[in-house]
């Protein structure tokens, strides 16, 4: 059993508001349970509170917002990919990817591990470049590789990481998306990570997630909660993936 492992993460009566806007909270009385070792997708229109929710999970004690709730997390090991890559401009690509490992390894070892991860993600040729020397899409992929470096270290050492992704493949082509989500699915199937990711793509959510949550309104409430059946092979019945797609489209059109 992994260190700090629990069966689920539970949030009860979450309230979040910014500044002195207590009368206009983003969340108010919101409750949710998330199983470990699974992939959960969050779908919602822009401005609904998806990014705020991920920020809370990543930094529950942040001074950026006011928060109150009962929060029972399963792991203190959190790895994030935000919409903007947030690379350090004074570090090379390989140094950026190696950065989360600095507490655990000497320089030689962490650069070696970062190099392997860059190879796995077809980024090794960029290892000595700086963020200003690569494209926006490449910056996004480097940011993803950096998050996976920390998550990979945790899972390798029996620590169950929570991976938070805010539209991680927004600037990627379909081939790179498939590569990334394949790596992500592999981590989860080895029972080595739990993933929560935000996306605007129904198809992306259906193809990757075990569960899809639909946020609506402010304060945020759940407009939909779908468990996705993978590799459906039944006959004489409706395909649950197709049903979920139609229901998701209907819910989002009303949001």
mmCIF file of C-alpha atoms in Angstrom:
data_model
loop_
_atom_site.group_PDB
_atom_site.id
_atom_site.type_symbol
_atom_site.label_atom_id
_atom_site.label_comp_id
_atom_site.label_asym_id
_atom_site.label_seq_id
_atom_site.Cartn_x
_atom_site.Cartn_y
_atom_site.Cartn_z
ATOM 1 C CA UNK A 1 0.000 0.000 0.000
ATOM 2 C CA UNK A 2 1.303 3.432 -0.943
ATOM 3 C CA UNK A 3 2.204 5.880 1.777
ATOM 4 C CA UNK A 4 -0.670 8.268 2.620
ATOM 5 C CA UNK A 5 -2.998 6.157 0.509
ATOM 6 C CA UNK A 6 -6.761 6.508 1.036
ATOM 7 C CA UNK A 7 -9.633 5.245 -1.059
ATOM 8 C CA UNK A 8 -10.963 8.699 -1.899
ATOM 9 C CA UNK A 9 -10.649 12.427 -1.517
ATOM 10 C CA UNK A 10 -13.629 14.153 0.068
ATOM 11 C CA UNK A 11 -14.630 17.809 0.098
ATOM 12 C CA UNK A 12 -17.570 18.915 2.246
ATOM 13 C CA UNK A 13 -19.323 22.298 2.189
ATOM 14 C CA UNK A 14 -16.671 24.113 0.174
ATOM 15 C CA UNK A 15 -16.984 27.891 0.116
ATOM 16 C CA UNK A 16 -14.582 30.045 -1.894
ATOM 17 C CA UNK A 17 -14.759 33.771 -2.517
ATOM 18 C CA UNK A 18 -12.244 36.414 -3.556
ATOM 19 C CA UNK A 19 -11.363 39.515 -1.570
ATOM 20 C CA UNK A 20 -14.374 40.956 0.264
ATOM 21 C CA UNK A 21 -16.901 39.361 -2.110
ATOM 22 C CA UNK A 22 -18.364 36.927 0.436
ATOM 23 C CA UNK A 23 -21.860 37.613 -0.907
ATOM 24 C CA UNK A 24 -20.760 36.484 -4.378
ATOM 25 C CA UNK A 25 -18.882 33.205 -3.783
ATOM 26 C CA UNK A 26 -17.526 30.975 -6.550
ATOM 27 C CA UNK A 27 -18.416 27.902 -4.449
ATOM 28 C CA UNK A 28 -20.874 27.775 -1.567
ATOM 29 C CA UNK A 29 -21.783 24.478 0.101
ATOM 30 C CA UNK A 30 -20.165 22.410 -2.682
ATOM 31 C CA UNK A 31 -19.370 18.766 -1.782
ATOM 32 C CA UNK A 32 -17.579 16.102 -3.805
ATOM 33 C CA UNK A 33 -15.848 12.726 -3.479
ATOM 34 C CA UNK A 34 -13.151 11.578 -5.909
ATOM 35 C CA UNK A 35 -11.793 8.035 -6.001
ATOM 36 C CA UNK A 36 -8.053 7.576 -6.010
ATOM 37 C CA UNK A 37 -6.278 5.943 -8.965
ATOM 38 C CA UNK A 38 -8.770 7.353 -11.451
ATOM 39 C CA UNK A 39 -9.048 10.119 -14.053
ATOM 40 C CA UNK A 40 -11.769 12.735 -13.519
ATOM 41 C CA UNK A 41 -12.551 15.332 -16.180
ATOM 42 C CA UNK A 42 -14.284 18.638 -15.446
ATOM 43 C CA UNK A 43 -16.351 20.237 -18.213
ATOM 44 C CA UNK A 44 -17.970 23.671 -17.962
ATOM 45 C CA UNK A 45 -18.309 26.971 -19.801
ATOM 46 C CA UNK A 46 -15.589 29.587 -19.294
ATOM 47 C CA UNK A 47 -15.775 31.510 -16.029
ATOM 48 C CA UNK A 48 -17.605 28.788 -14.110
ATOM 49 C CA UNK A 49 -14.891 28.119 -11.529
ATOM 50 C CA UNK A 50 -12.908 25.197 -12.938
ATOM 51 C CA UNK A 51 -9.515 26.863 -12.550
ATOM 52 C CA UNK A 52 -10.423 28.150 -9.086
ATOM 53 C CA UNK A 53 -11.299 24.589 -8.071
ATOM 54 C CA UNK A 54 -7.942 23.239 -9.294
ATOM 55 C CA UNK A 55 -6.133 26.097 -7.540
ATOM 56 C CA UNK A 56 -7.875 25.177 -4.294
ATOM 57 C CA UNK A 57 -6.856 21.519 -4.651
ATOM 58 C CA UNK A 58 -3.260 22.527 -5.395
ATOM 59 C CA UNK A 59 -2.977 25.269 -2.756
ATOM 60 C CA UNK A 60 -5.770 24.852 -0.160
ATOM 61 C CA UNK A 61 -4.042 27.310 2.174
ATOM 62 C CA UNK A 62 -3.457 29.955 -0.499
ATOM 63 C CA UNK A 63 -4.014 33.610 0.414
ATOM 64 C CA UNK A 64 -5.274 34.211 -3.131
ATOM 65 C CA UNK A 65 -8.832 33.465 -2.061
ATOM 66 C CA UNK A 66 -10.904 32.946 1.072
ATOM 67 C CA UNK A 67 -11.879 29.339 1.651
ATOM 68 C CA UNK A 68 -13.717 27.246 4.224
ATOM 69 C CA UNK A 69 -14.563 23.538 4.034
ATOM 70 C CA UNK A 70 -13.945 20.074 5.387
ATOM 71 C CA UNK A 71 -11.154 18.778 3.137
ATOM 72 C CA UNK A 72 -9.945 15.199 3.456
ATOM 73 C CA UNK A 73 -7.185 14.798 0.882
ATOM 74 C CA UNK A 74 -5.567 11.445 0.165
ATOM 75 C CA UNK A 75 -2.103 12.775 -0.609
ATOM 76 C CA UNK A 76 0.097 15.837 -0.016
ATOM 77 C CA UNK A 77 1.965 15.131 -3.263
ATOM 78 C CA UNK A 78 0.467 17.399 -5.930
ATOM 79 C CA UNK A 79 1.726 17.988 -9.465
ATOM 80 C CA UNK A 80 0.168 20.755 -11.606
ATOM 81 C CA UNK A 81 -0.020 21.870 -15.226
ATOM 82 C CA UNK A 82 -1.706 25.236 -15.703
ATOM 83 C CA UNK A 83 -3.022 26.859 -18.892
ATOM 84 C CA UNK A 84 0.140 28.940 -19.112
ATOM 85 C CA UNK A 85 3.386 26.882 -19.063
ATOM 86 C CA UNK A 86 5.017 28.902 -16.236
ATOM 87 C CA UNK A 87 8.548 27.841 -17.156
ATOM 88 C CA UNK A 88 11.516 29.543 -15.512
ATOM 89 C CA UNK A 89 13.108 31.685 -18.269
ATOM 90 C CA UNK A 90 16.625 31.481 -16.819
ATOM 91 C CA UNK A 91 16.635 27.666 -16.869
ATOM 92 C CA UNK A 92 17.088 25.470 -19.923
ATOM 93 C CA UNK A 93 14.411 22.977 -20.952
ATOM 94 C CA UNK A 94 16.131 20.064 -19.219
ATOM 95 C CA UNK A 95 16.748 22.152 -16.074
ATOM 96 C CA UNK A 96 13.047 23.129 -15.970
ATOM 97 C CA UNK A 97 11.980 19.490 -16.167
ATOM 98 C CA UNK A 98 14.545 18.458 -13.531
ATOM 99 C CA UNK A 99 13.530 21.229 -11.118
ATOM 100 C CA UNK A 100 10.904 19.265 -9.094
ATOM 101 C CA UNK A 101 13.526 16.583 -8.400
ATOM 102 C CA UNK A 102 16.048 18.910 -6.761
ATOM 103 C CA UNK A 103 14.957 17.917 -3.242
ATOM 104 C CA UNK A 104 15.506 14.238 -3.934
ATOM 105 C CA UNK A 105 18.584 13.866 -6.161
ATOM 106 C CA UNK A 106 21.923 15.455 -6.926
ATOM 107 C CA UNK A 107 22.285 17.458 -10.127
ATOM 108 C CA UNK A 108 23.695 14.620 -12.250
ATOM 109 C CA UNK A 109 20.936 12.158 -11.347
ATOM 110 C CA UNK A 110 18.049 14.576 -11.780
ATOM 111 C CA UNK A 111 19.331 15.752 -15.178
ATOM 112 C CA UNK A 112 19.660 12.122 -16.211
ATOM 113 C CA UNK A 113 16.049 11.400 -15.227
ATOM 114 C CA UNK A 114 14.833 14.603 -16.877
ATOM 115 C CA UNK A 115 16.648 13.607 -20.072
ATOM 116 C CA UNK A 116 14.868 10.239 -20.119
ATOM 117 C CA UNK A 117 11.516 11.952 -19.704
ATOM 118 C CA UNK A 118 12.308 14.387 -22.524
ATOM 119 C CA UNK A 119 13.121 11.435 -24.783
ATOM 120 C CA UNK A 120 9.828 9.727 -23.897
ATOM 121 C CA UNK A 121 7.968 12.899 -24.859
ATOM 122 C CA UNK A 122 9.944 13.632 -28.064
ATOM 123 C CA UNK A 123 11.545 16.733 -26.537
ATOM 124 C CA UNK A 124 15.163 15.672 -26.141
ATOM 125 C CA UNK A 125 16.350 17.816 -29.042
ATOM 126 C CA UNK A 126 15.230 20.914 -27.131
ATOM 127 C CA UNK A 127 17.038 20.034 -23.894
ATOM 128 C CA UNK A 128 19.613 22.873 -24.011
ATOM 129 C CA UNK A 129 17.298 25.592 -25.268
ATOM 130 C CA UNK A 130 15.680 28.245 -23.100
ATOM 131 C CA UNK A 131 11.930 28.978 -22.986
ATOM 132 C CA UNK A 132 12.335 32.063 -25.174
ATOM 133 C CA UNK A 133 13.824 29.834 -27.885
ATOM 134 C CA UNK A 134 10.932 27.375 -28.226
ATOM 135 C CA UNK A 135 7.339 27.655 -29.454
ATOM 136 C CA UNK A 136 4.215 27.989 -27.327
ATOM 137 C CA UNK A 137 3.240 24.391 -28.017
ATOM 138 C CA UNK A 138 6.708 23.191 -27.055
ATOM 139 C CA UNK A 139 6.542 25.201 -23.824
ATOM 140 C CA UNK A 140 3.294 23.442 -23.000
ATOM 141 C CA UNK A 141 4.852 20.024 -23.571
ATOM 142 C CA UNK A 142 7.865 20.922 -21.401
ATOM 143 C CA UNK A 143 5.486 22.026 -18.638
ATOM 144 C CA UNK A 144 3.700 18.673 -18.893
ATOM 145 C CA UNK A 145 7.020 16.804 -18.770
ATOM 146 C CA UNK A 146 7.991 18.728 -15.627
ATOM 147 C CA UNK A 147 4.743 17.724 -13.906
ATOM 148 C CA UNK A 148 5.226 14.099 -14.913
ATOM 149 C CA UNK A 149 8.783 14.169 -13.529
ATOM 150 C CA UNK A 150 7.467 14.836 -10.024
ATOM 151 C CA UNK A 151 4.502 12.474 -10.400
ATOM 152 C CA UNK A 152 6.825 9.761 -11.683
ATOM 153 C CA UNK A 153 9.178 10.189 -8.732
ATOM 154 C CA UNK A 154 6.255 9.917 -6.299
ATOM 155 C CA UNK A 155 4.763 6.803 -7.864
ATOM 156 C CA UNK A 156 8.187 5.135 -8.121
ATOM 157 C CA UNK A 157 8.656 5.613 -4.384
ATOM 158 C CA UNK A 158 5.219 4.421 -3.286
ATOM 159 C CA UNK A 159 3.749 7.919 -2.932
ATOM 160 C CA UNK A 160 0.385 8.411 -4.644
ATOM 161 C CA UNK A 161 0.433 11.797 -6.421
ATOM 162 C CA UNK A 162 -2.536 13.939 -7.385
ATOM 163 C CA UNK A 163 -2.031 15.364 -10.891
ATOM 164 C CA UNK A 164 -4.013 18.531 -11.669
ATOM 165 C CA UNK A 165 -4.274 19.655 -15.295
ATOM 166 C CA UNK A 166 -5.893 22.856 -16.559
ATOM 167 C CA UNK A 167 -6.453 22.367 -20.310
ATOM 168 C CA UNK A 168 -3.003 20.770 -20.586
ATOM 169 C CA UNK A 169 -3.172 20.075 -24.329
ATOM 170 C CA UNK A 170 -4.749 23.349 -25.412
ATOM 171 C CA UNK A 171 -1.901 24.190 -27.802
ATOM 172 C CA UNK A 172 -1.029 20.636 -28.887
ATOM 173 C CA UNK A 173 -1.838 18.797 -32.094
ATOM 174 C CA UNK A 174 -3.807 15.544 -31.973
ATOM 175 C CA UNK A 175 -0.720 13.339 -32.111
ATOM 176 C CA UNK A 176 0.831 15.029 -29.066
ATOM 177 C CA UNK A 177 -2.497 14.910 -27.213
ATOM 178 C CA UNK A 178 -2.773 11.173 -27.817
ATOM 179 C CA UNK A 179 0.820 10.660 -26.659
ATOM 180 C CA UNK A 180 0.305 12.636 -23.471
ATOM 181 C CA UNK A 181 -3.019 11.106 -22.504
ATOM 182 C CA UNK A 182 -1.635 7.643 -23.274
ATOM 183 C CA UNK A 183 1.196 8.266 -20.782
ATOM 184 C CA UNK A 184 -1.315 9.579 -18.263
ATOM 185 C CA UNK A 185 -3.598 6.581 -18.622
ATOM 186 C CA UNK A 186 -0.596 4.288 -18.203
ATOM 187 C CA UNK A 187 0.289 5.951 -14.880
ATOM 188 C CA UNK A 188 -3.250 5.538 -13.578
ATOM 189 C CA UNK A 189 -3.637 1.957 -14.782
ATOM 190 C CA UNK A 190 -0.492 1.067 -12.855
ATOM 191 C CA UNK A 191 -2.341 2.505 -9.837
ATOM 192 C CA UNK A 192 0.371 5.112 -9.475
ATOM 193 C CA UNK A 193 -1.566 8.384 -9.747
ATOM 194 C CA UNK A 194 -4.908 10.153 -9.490
ATOM 195 C CA UNK A 195 -5.763 12.745 -12.134
ATOM 196 C CA UNK A 196 -8.245 15.630 -12.261
ATOM 197 C CA UNK A 197 -8.225 17.633 -15.483
ATOM 198 C CA UNK A 198 -10.174 20.523 -16.962
ATOM 199 C CA UNK A 199 -11.125 20.494 -20.619
ATOM 200 C CA UNK A 200 -13.616 22.148 -22.976
ATOM 201 C CA UNK A 201 -13.646 19.074 -25.233
ATOM 202 C CA UNK A 202 -16.390 16.476 -24.733
ATOM 203 C CA UNK A 203 -14.500 14.048 -26.982
ATOM 204 C CA UNK A 204 -11.298 14.481 -24.977
ATOM 205 C CA UNK A 205 -13.145 13.895 -21.700
ATOM 206 C CA UNK A 206 -14.920 10.795 -23.022
ATOM 207 C CA UNK A 207 -11.762 9.264 -24.465
ATOM 208 C CA UNK A 208 -9.589 9.789 -21.369
ATOM 209 C CA UNK A 209 -11.682 10.043 -18.205
ATOM 210 C CA UNK A 210 -13.248 7.449 -15.933
ATOM 211 C CA UNK A 211 -15.655 10.093 -14.689
ATOM 212 C CA UNK A 212 -16.899 13.417 -16.062
ATOM 213 C CA UNK A 213 -18.200 16.242 -13.879
ATOM 214 C CA UNK A 214 -20.119 19.169 -15.384
ATOM 215 C CA UNK A 215 -19.952 22.437 -13.449
ATOM 216 C CA UNK A 216 -22.584 25.145 -13.874
ATOM 217 C CA UNK A 217 -23.504 28.567 -12.532
ATOM 218 C CA UNK A 218 -22.129 30.543 -9.612
ATOM 219 C CA UNK A 219 -22.010 29.433 -6.895
ATOM 220 C CA UNK A 220 -20.883 26.293 -8.692
ATOM 221 C CA UNK A 221 -23.118 23.234 -8.627
ATOM 222 C CA UNK A 222 -22.941 19.906 -10.430
ATOM 223 C CA UNK A 223 -25.080 19.792 -13.555
ATOM 224 C CA UNK A 224 -23.893 16.284 -14.407
ATOM 225 C CA UNK A 225 -21.813 13.422 -13.024
ATOM 226 C CA UNK A 226 -21.007 10.578 -15.434
ATOM 227 C CA UNK A 227 -19.098 7.342 -14.902
ATOM 228 C CA UNK A 228 -17.599 6.318 -18.252
ATOM 229 C CA UNK A 229 -17.512 2.667 -19.299
ATOM 230 C CA UNK A 230 -14.341 1.872 -21.237
ATOM 231 C CA UNK A 231 -13.994 -0.683 -24.045
ATOM 232 C CA UNK A 232 -17.733 -1.276 -24.288
ATOM 233 C CA UNK A 233 -18.388 -4.516 -26.211
ATOM 234 C CA UNK A 234 -21.993 -5.363 -25.357
ATOM 235 C CA UNK A 235 -24.554 -6.097 -28.066
ATOM 236 C CA UNK A 236 -28.215 -5.193 -28.247
ATOM 237 C CA UNK A 237 -27.740 -2.254 -25.889
ATOM 238 C CA UNK A 238 -27.028 1.422 -26.313
ATOM 239 C CA UNK A 239 -23.393 2.452 -26.144
ATOM 240 C CA UNK A 240 -22.956 4.304 -22.797
ATOM 241 C CA UNK A 241 -20.301 6.518 -24.362
ATOM 242 C CA UNK A 242 -22.792 7.701 -26.993
ATOM 243 C CA UNK A 243 -25.459 8.319 -24.356
ATOM 244 C CA UNK A 244 -23.028 10.325 -22.235
ATOM 245 C CA UNK A 245 -21.971 12.402 -25.269
ATOM 246 C CA UNK A 246 -25.572 13.347 -26.073
ATOM 247 C CA UNK A 247 -26.377 14.164 -22.447
ATOM 248 C CA UNK A 248 -23.211 16.222 -22.064
ATOM 249 C CA UNK A 249 -24.004 18.209 -25.199
ATOM 250 C CA UNK A 250 -27.504 18.906 -23.924
ATOM 251 C CA UNK A 251 -26.326 19.956 -20.444
ATOM 252 C CA UNK A 252 -23.587 22.234 -21.785
ATOM 253 C CA UNK A 253 -25.951 23.870 -24.275
ATOM 254 C CA UNK A 254 -28.133 24.945 -21.345
ATOM 255 C CA UNK A 255 -25.278 26.199 -19.165
#
